[in-house]
């Protein structure tokens, strides 16, 4: 018999499906130990007796179904198991049925691909402690400026943002955006490029940013949004995205022109830990204060992009994974003479070396040290 306790692996899987409808079998590692979770998913495709310890209710049925092949393999709830959504939350069942066509999923690859992008993003946010459950989050509105969004960190899915009813938004928004993270007065558009370099839709993404800014203004008091979070499978994807951006002929529609800051986070434990840092109030200033004394900092007043100058060495911190700043840093030092340095986490080293070559010295700092200074307890 399996016990459906909050926080258990079965609870996490069903909670995830209550939000995303399906998830890619190959990405199950984002929820924990891959071997253990794959075995659990396989087990749940066969009849099991499950008990809710809080109510002592039991049900016996298959919980999951797995369809597709190879990278398109997808995990969904088995139809007879849908009542278990009531165990997750009283509103979870209705949200699921309203969102996923009464449990009738389109069979085309485009819908599945979109759902997988969203699901992977929700997995990462869940592990980083960001609230992702739409039925627990306040509904967004467009009737005036109200403090709707909680002070902490929350992730609103693109499809739920669209429900607030702005006709122009529904026409233009979210061609690639999967949602938005609101955290302590800031808002970040969220993208998931998976295993391919991010290809931006130019004017479409510019309009998406404009409309998201209006949503933030009316619901969170954020008058300006200049940042995005970009998930990808590895640092190589970040590098490819940077190089793809260099090819753009319309500079105003380059991704680093639409968003002044783009925080790349790999879809693994390191990315989850970076995401946890982003959820700390005033995290950027706290990081820079941790690294540099006030008298050596640039405070964004330098003649090119850098954070501090120590003994004649110009230093940029890449602990935030901001690849938009990285582009500006590289462009700024091309015609400069002097010594340059990047501070980063160990997992960022390879792609930084490939992108910057030998003109920049790279120094690393352990994530554990940064997390300890920020008061983070990482459960990964």
XYZ file of C-alpha atoms in Angstrom:
380
model
C 0.000 0.000 0.000
C 1.194 3.495 -0.858
C 0.599 6.445 1.466
C -0.321 9.798 -0.057
C 1.485 12.128 2.339
C 2.292 15.784 1.512
C 5.877 15.954 0.306
C 6.142 12.261 -0.619
C 7.246 11.310 -4.103
C 3.745 10.145 -5.068
C 2.321 13.433 -3.781
C 4.886 15.402 -5.804
C 4.070 13.525 -9.017
C 0.304 13.979 -8.662
C 0.693 17.623 -7.624
C 2.854 18.268 -10.692
C 0.255 16.657 -12.973
C -2.527 18.673 -11.344
C -0.748 21.778 -12.651
C 0.792 20.642 -15.941
C -1.409 17.761 -17.146
C 1.607 15.777 -18.348
C 5.371 15.733 -18.060
C 8.226 14.281 -20.140
C 9.411 10.932 -18.836
C 13.026 11.828 -19.641
C 12.912 14.865 -17.322
C 11.816 12.989 -14.192
C 15.341 13.495 -12.776
C 14.380 17.102 -11.948
C 12.195 15.825 -9.104
C 14.890 13.745 -7.417
C 16.857 10.559 -7.966
C 16.215 9.490 -11.533
C 16.443 5.734 -11.024
C 14.087 5.760 -8.027
C 11.517 8.004 -9.696
C 11.502 6.094 -12.985
C 10.862 2.903 -11.043
C 8.045 4.627 -9.149
C 6.400 5.895 -12.349
C 6.547 2.392 -13.815
C 5.024 0.987 -10.624
C 2.191 3.528 -10.721
C 1.199 2.431 -14.237
C -0.002 -0.782 -12.599
C -2.897 -1.093 -10.124
C -1.948 0.064 -6.625
C -3.816 0.651 -3.396
C -3.242 4.189 -2.148
C -4.289 5.591 1.212
C -4.786 9.187 2.262
C -3.539 9.132 5.896
C -5.404 12.344 6.722
C -8.832 10.897 5.907
C -7.974 7.167 5.837
C -9.614 7.054 2.398
C -8.322 4.405 0.015
C -8.450 3.849 -3.726
C -7.156 1.014 -5.864
C -6.332 1.713 -9.501
C -3.610 2.660 -11.920
C -2.477 6.192 -11.195
C -0.410 6.954 -14.278
C -0.215 6.167 -17.951
C 2.894 6.504 -20.129
C 2.581 7.001 -23.883
C 4.892 7.845 -26.766
C 8.447 6.890 -27.538
C 11.955 8.148 -26.930
C 12.148 11.895 -26.174
C 8.387 12.345 -26.756
C 7.464 9.855 -24.022
C 4.898 11.542 -21.797
C 3.378 10.774 -18.387
C -0.276 11.575 -17.605
C -2.879 10.702 -15.007
C -4.926 7.589 -15.669
C -8.592 8.521 -16.090
C -9.827 6.332 -13.217
C -7.324 8.055 -10.894
C -8.635 11.605 -11.400
C -10.477 11.646 -8.026
C -7.066 11.649 -6.325
C -6.766 15.295 -7.357
C -9.247 16.072 -4.580
C -6.643 14.734 -2.169
C -4.144 17.304 -3.442
C -6.483 20.254 -2.919
C -10.265 20.757 -3.101
C -9.827 23.045 -6.136
C -7.255 20.905 -7.970
C -9.738 18.616 -9.743
C -11.791 21.441 -11.249
C -8.687 23.369 -12.291
C -7.325 20.268 -14.018
C -10.582 19.516 -15.877
C -11.035 23.134 -16.975
C -7.450 23.432 -18.158
C -6.920 20.081 -19.847
C -10.077 19.712 -21.894
C -11.807 17.383 -19.411
C -8.844 15.026 -19.606
C -8.861 14.952 -23.425
C -5.369 15.849 -24.563
C -4.606 16.913 -28.166
C -2.444 14.326 -29.861
C -0.236 16.662 -31.904
C 3.437 17.136 -31.097
C 3.146 20.946 -30.809
C 0.774 20.739 -27.817
C 2.874 18.034 -26.199
C 6.085 19.999 -26.696
C 4.515 23.096 -25.164
C 3.215 21.108 -22.182
C 6.656 19.583 -21.657
C 8.325 23.004 -21.630
C 5.837 24.189 -19.040
C 6.134 21.011 -16.973
C 9.929 21.166 -16.768
C 9.714 24.787 -15.658
C 7.168 23.918 -12.955
C 9.419 21.057 -11.761
C 12.366 23.427 -11.350
C 10.283 26.041 -9.546
C 8.756 23.431 -7.238
C 12.191 22.187 -6.200
C 13.407 25.765 -5.655
C 10.546 26.474 -3.254
C 8.562 28.734 -5.593
C 4.773 28.329 -5.375
C 3.474 26.996 -8.699
C -0.032 25.696 -7.906
C -2.536 27.983 -9.662
C -5.383 26.937 -7.379
C -3.391 28.237 -4.378
C -2.351 31.530 -5.978
C -4.540 34.662 -6.029
C -6.265 35.264 -9.374
C -4.855 38.062 -11.497
C -7.080 40.985 -12.486
C -7.086 43.996 -14.802
C -9.552 46.287 -13.041
C -7.045 48.517 -11.250
C -3.813 48.634 -9.253
C -4.093 46.178 -6.402
C -1.554 44.180 -4.373
C -2.775 40.817 -5.609
C 0.437 38.824 -5.860
C 1.995 37.518 -2.600
C 5.230 39.045 -1.321
C 7.154 35.762 -1.596
C 8.061 33.876 -4.767
C 5.378 32.528 -7.085
C 5.209 31.271 -10.658
C 2.181 32.119 -12.796
C 1.710 30.028 -15.928
C 1.253 31.877 -19.208
C -2.125 30.249 -19.831
C -3.408 31.505 -16.478
C -2.082 35.020 -17.053
C -4.013 35.083 -20.329
C -7.267 34.368 -18.496
C -7.482 37.904 -17.118
C -9.203 38.878 -20.343
C -7.188 41.472 -22.197
C -8.078 40.891 -25.858
C -4.881 42.342 -27.292
C -2.815 40.251 -24.886
C -4.535 37.054 -25.971
C -3.698 37.826 -29.592
C -0.019 38.560 -29.172
C 1.266 37.200 -25.893
C 3.271 34.124 -25.002
C 4.523 32.787 -28.286
C 7.427 31.260 -26.355
C 7.030 32.556 -22.820
C 5.912 29.799 -20.426
C 5.038 32.086 -17.546
C 6.342 34.651 -15.084
C 8.030 34.540 -11.684
C 7.008 37.220 -9.195
C 9.353 37.558 -6.245
C 9.612 40.291 -3.600
C 8.485 43.118 -5.869
C 10.257 41.904 -9.011
C 8.900 40.106 -12.072
C 10.786 37.836 -14.465
C 9.446 36.545 -17.772
C 10.271 32.822 -17.992
C 11.385 30.851 -21.047
C 12.461 27.231 -21.468
C 14.587 26.523 -24.512
C 15.256 22.871 -23.531
C 17.959 21.415 -25.842
C 17.918 24.072 -28.560
C 19.175 27.637 -28.811
C 16.432 30.122 -28.023
C 14.912 31.582 -31.190
C 13.063 34.765 -30.439
C 10.058 36.019 -32.381
C 11.179 39.644 -32.366
C 8.117 41.867 -32.301
C 6.025 39.105 -30.699
C 8.308 38.939 -27.662
C 8.457 42.729 -27.484
C 4.647 42.819 -27.272
C 4.706 39.996 -24.735
C 6.985 42.064 -22.511
C 4.715 45.105 -22.878
C 1.640 43.112 -21.865
C 3.384 41.346 -18.989
C 4.498 44.750 -17.726
C 0.841 45.794 -17.580
C -0.052 42.626 -15.661
C 2.723 43.323 -13.162
C 1.714 46.977 -12.813
C -1.901 46.108 -11.996
C -1.219 43.125 -9.739
C 2.202 43.542 -8.150
C 3.124 47.213 -8.426
C 6.047 46.467 -10.767
C 6.151 49.456 -13.125
C 8.991 48.068 -15.214
C 10.088 44.569 -16.211
C 13.569 44.251 -17.646
C 14.513 40.687 -16.733
C 13.885 37.142 -17.911
C 14.816 33.675 -16.695
C 15.966 31.302 -19.426
C 16.117 27.564 -18.727
C 18.130 25.217 -20.929
C 19.619 21.761 -20.693
C 23.247 22.859 -20.337
C 25.756 25.676 -20.544
C 26.265 24.721 -24.174
C 22.694 25.840 -24.828
C 23.497 29.205 -23.254
C 26.514 29.536 -25.531
C 24.470 28.644 -28.622
C 21.830 31.168 -27.588
C 24.497 33.857 -27.261
C 25.995 33.060 -30.654
C 22.535 32.983 -32.266
C 21.878 36.436 -30.826
C 25.083 37.743 -32.416
C 23.641 36.907 -35.870
C 20.572 39.135 -35.475
C 20.332 42.024 -37.955
C 17.572 43.819 -36.029
C 19.435 44.877 -32.911
C 16.293 46.282 -31.286
C 14.696 42.815 -31.393
C 17.710 40.887 -30.146
C 16.807 39.018 -26.981
C 19.283 41.059 -24.936
C 17.643 44.266 -26.186
C 14.137 43.133 -25.250
C 15.303 42.018 -21.794
C 18.208 43.934 -20.270
C 18.934 41.010 -17.927
C 18.567 37.327 -18.910
C 19.405 34.832 -16.196
C 20.366 31.498 -17.720
C 19.819 28.499 -15.461
C 20.621 24.901 -16.426
C 17.849 22.349 -15.983
C 19.556 20.501 -13.157
C 20.331 20.855 -9.459
C 22.697 23.764 -10.104
C 19.905 25.615 -11.899
C 17.516 24.970 -9.021
C 20.049 26.409 -6.597
C 20.507 29.497 -8.774
C 16.724 29.872 -8.831
C 16.646 29.709 -5.031
C 19.162 32.569 -4.899
C 16.939 34.627 -7.210
C 14.111 34.184 -4.694
C 16.020 35.957 -1.904
C 14.849 39.567 -1.307
C 17.262 42.099 -2.851
C 19.454 39.198 -3.965
C 21.535 41.035 -6.575
C 22.711 43.717 -4.177
C 23.378 41.126 -1.481
C 25.583 39.128 -3.879
C 27.641 42.168 -4.870
C 27.924 43.284 -1.254
C 29.194 39.812 -0.400
C 31.857 39.918 -3.119
C 33.192 43.487 -3.125
C 33.925 46.402 -0.832
C 31.930 49.552 -1.694
C 35.002 51.567 -2.681
C 35.910 49.213 -5.577
C 32.430 48.752 -7.034
C 31.319 50.391 -10.282
C 27.648 50.831 -9.304
C 26.863 50.668 -13.064
C 28.775 53.913 -13.678
C 31.697 52.376 -15.549
C 32.416 53.050 -19.215
C 31.610 49.383 -19.940
C 29.805 46.565 -18.120
C 31.669 45.415 -14.994
C 31.031 45.221 -11.246
C 34.302 46.175 -9.585
C 37.880 47.189 -10.255
C 40.377 45.663 -7.823
C 44.078 46.490 -8.218
C 43.515 47.432 -11.847
C 41.546 44.272 -12.687
C 38.019 44.794 -14.040
C 35.731 42.123 -12.593
C 32.277 40.951 -13.636
C 30.242 38.670 -11.382
C 28.420 35.956 -13.334
C 27.014 34.271 -10.250
C 23.566 35.374 -11.388
C 23.981 33.675 -14.796
C 23.076 36.931 -16.599
C 24.033 36.224 -20.214
C 22.754 39.598 -21.441
C 25.356 41.338 -19.257
C 27.902 38.807 -20.450
C 27.313 39.916 -24.042
C 27.767 43.566 -23.068
C 30.902 42.728 -21.075
C 32.506 40.945 -24.022
C 31.578 43.752 -26.402
C 32.939 46.312 -23.945
C 36.398 44.777 -23.503
C 37.055 43.992 -27.168
C 38.772 47.328 -27.759
C 40.100 47.778 -24.245
C 43.560 47.148 -22.898
C 43.849 45.896 -19.359
C 43.132 42.887 -17.195
C 39.666 41.367 -16.955
C 38.156 38.727 -14.729
C 34.910 36.784 -14.345
C 33.624 35.390 -11.039
C 31.357 32.366 -11.467
C 30.184 29.075 -10.022
C 32.172 25.953 -11.041
C 29.400 24.634 -13.321
C 29.539 27.824 -15.409
C 33.254 27.633 -16.188
C 33.301 25.608 -19.420
C 30.883 27.689 -21.442
C 32.382 30.948 -20.146
C 35.804 29.845 -21.292
C 34.451 28.893 -24.689
C 32.563 32.174 -25.098
C 35.231 34.548 -23.760
C 38.383 32.732 -24.848
C 41.658 33.641 -23.149
C 41.135 37.383 -22.867
C 39.458 36.970 -19.458
C 40.665 35.240 -16.315
C 38.011 33.021 -14.681
C 37.754 32.499 -10.935
C 35.183 30.312 -9.209
C 33.378 30.485 -5.892
C 31.583 27.570 -4.250
C 27.797 27.683 -4.264
C 27.701 26.441 -0.684
C 29.590 29.520 0.515
C 27.208 31.894 -1.267
C 24.123 30.031 -0.047
C 25.386 30.133 3.526
C 25.949 33.903 3.354
C 22.452 34.411 1.940
C 20.899 32.231 4.625
C 19.728 29.551 2.193
C 19.309 25.940 3.228
C 19.361 23.919 0.029
C 17.478 20.618 0.162
C 19.019 19.283 -3.041
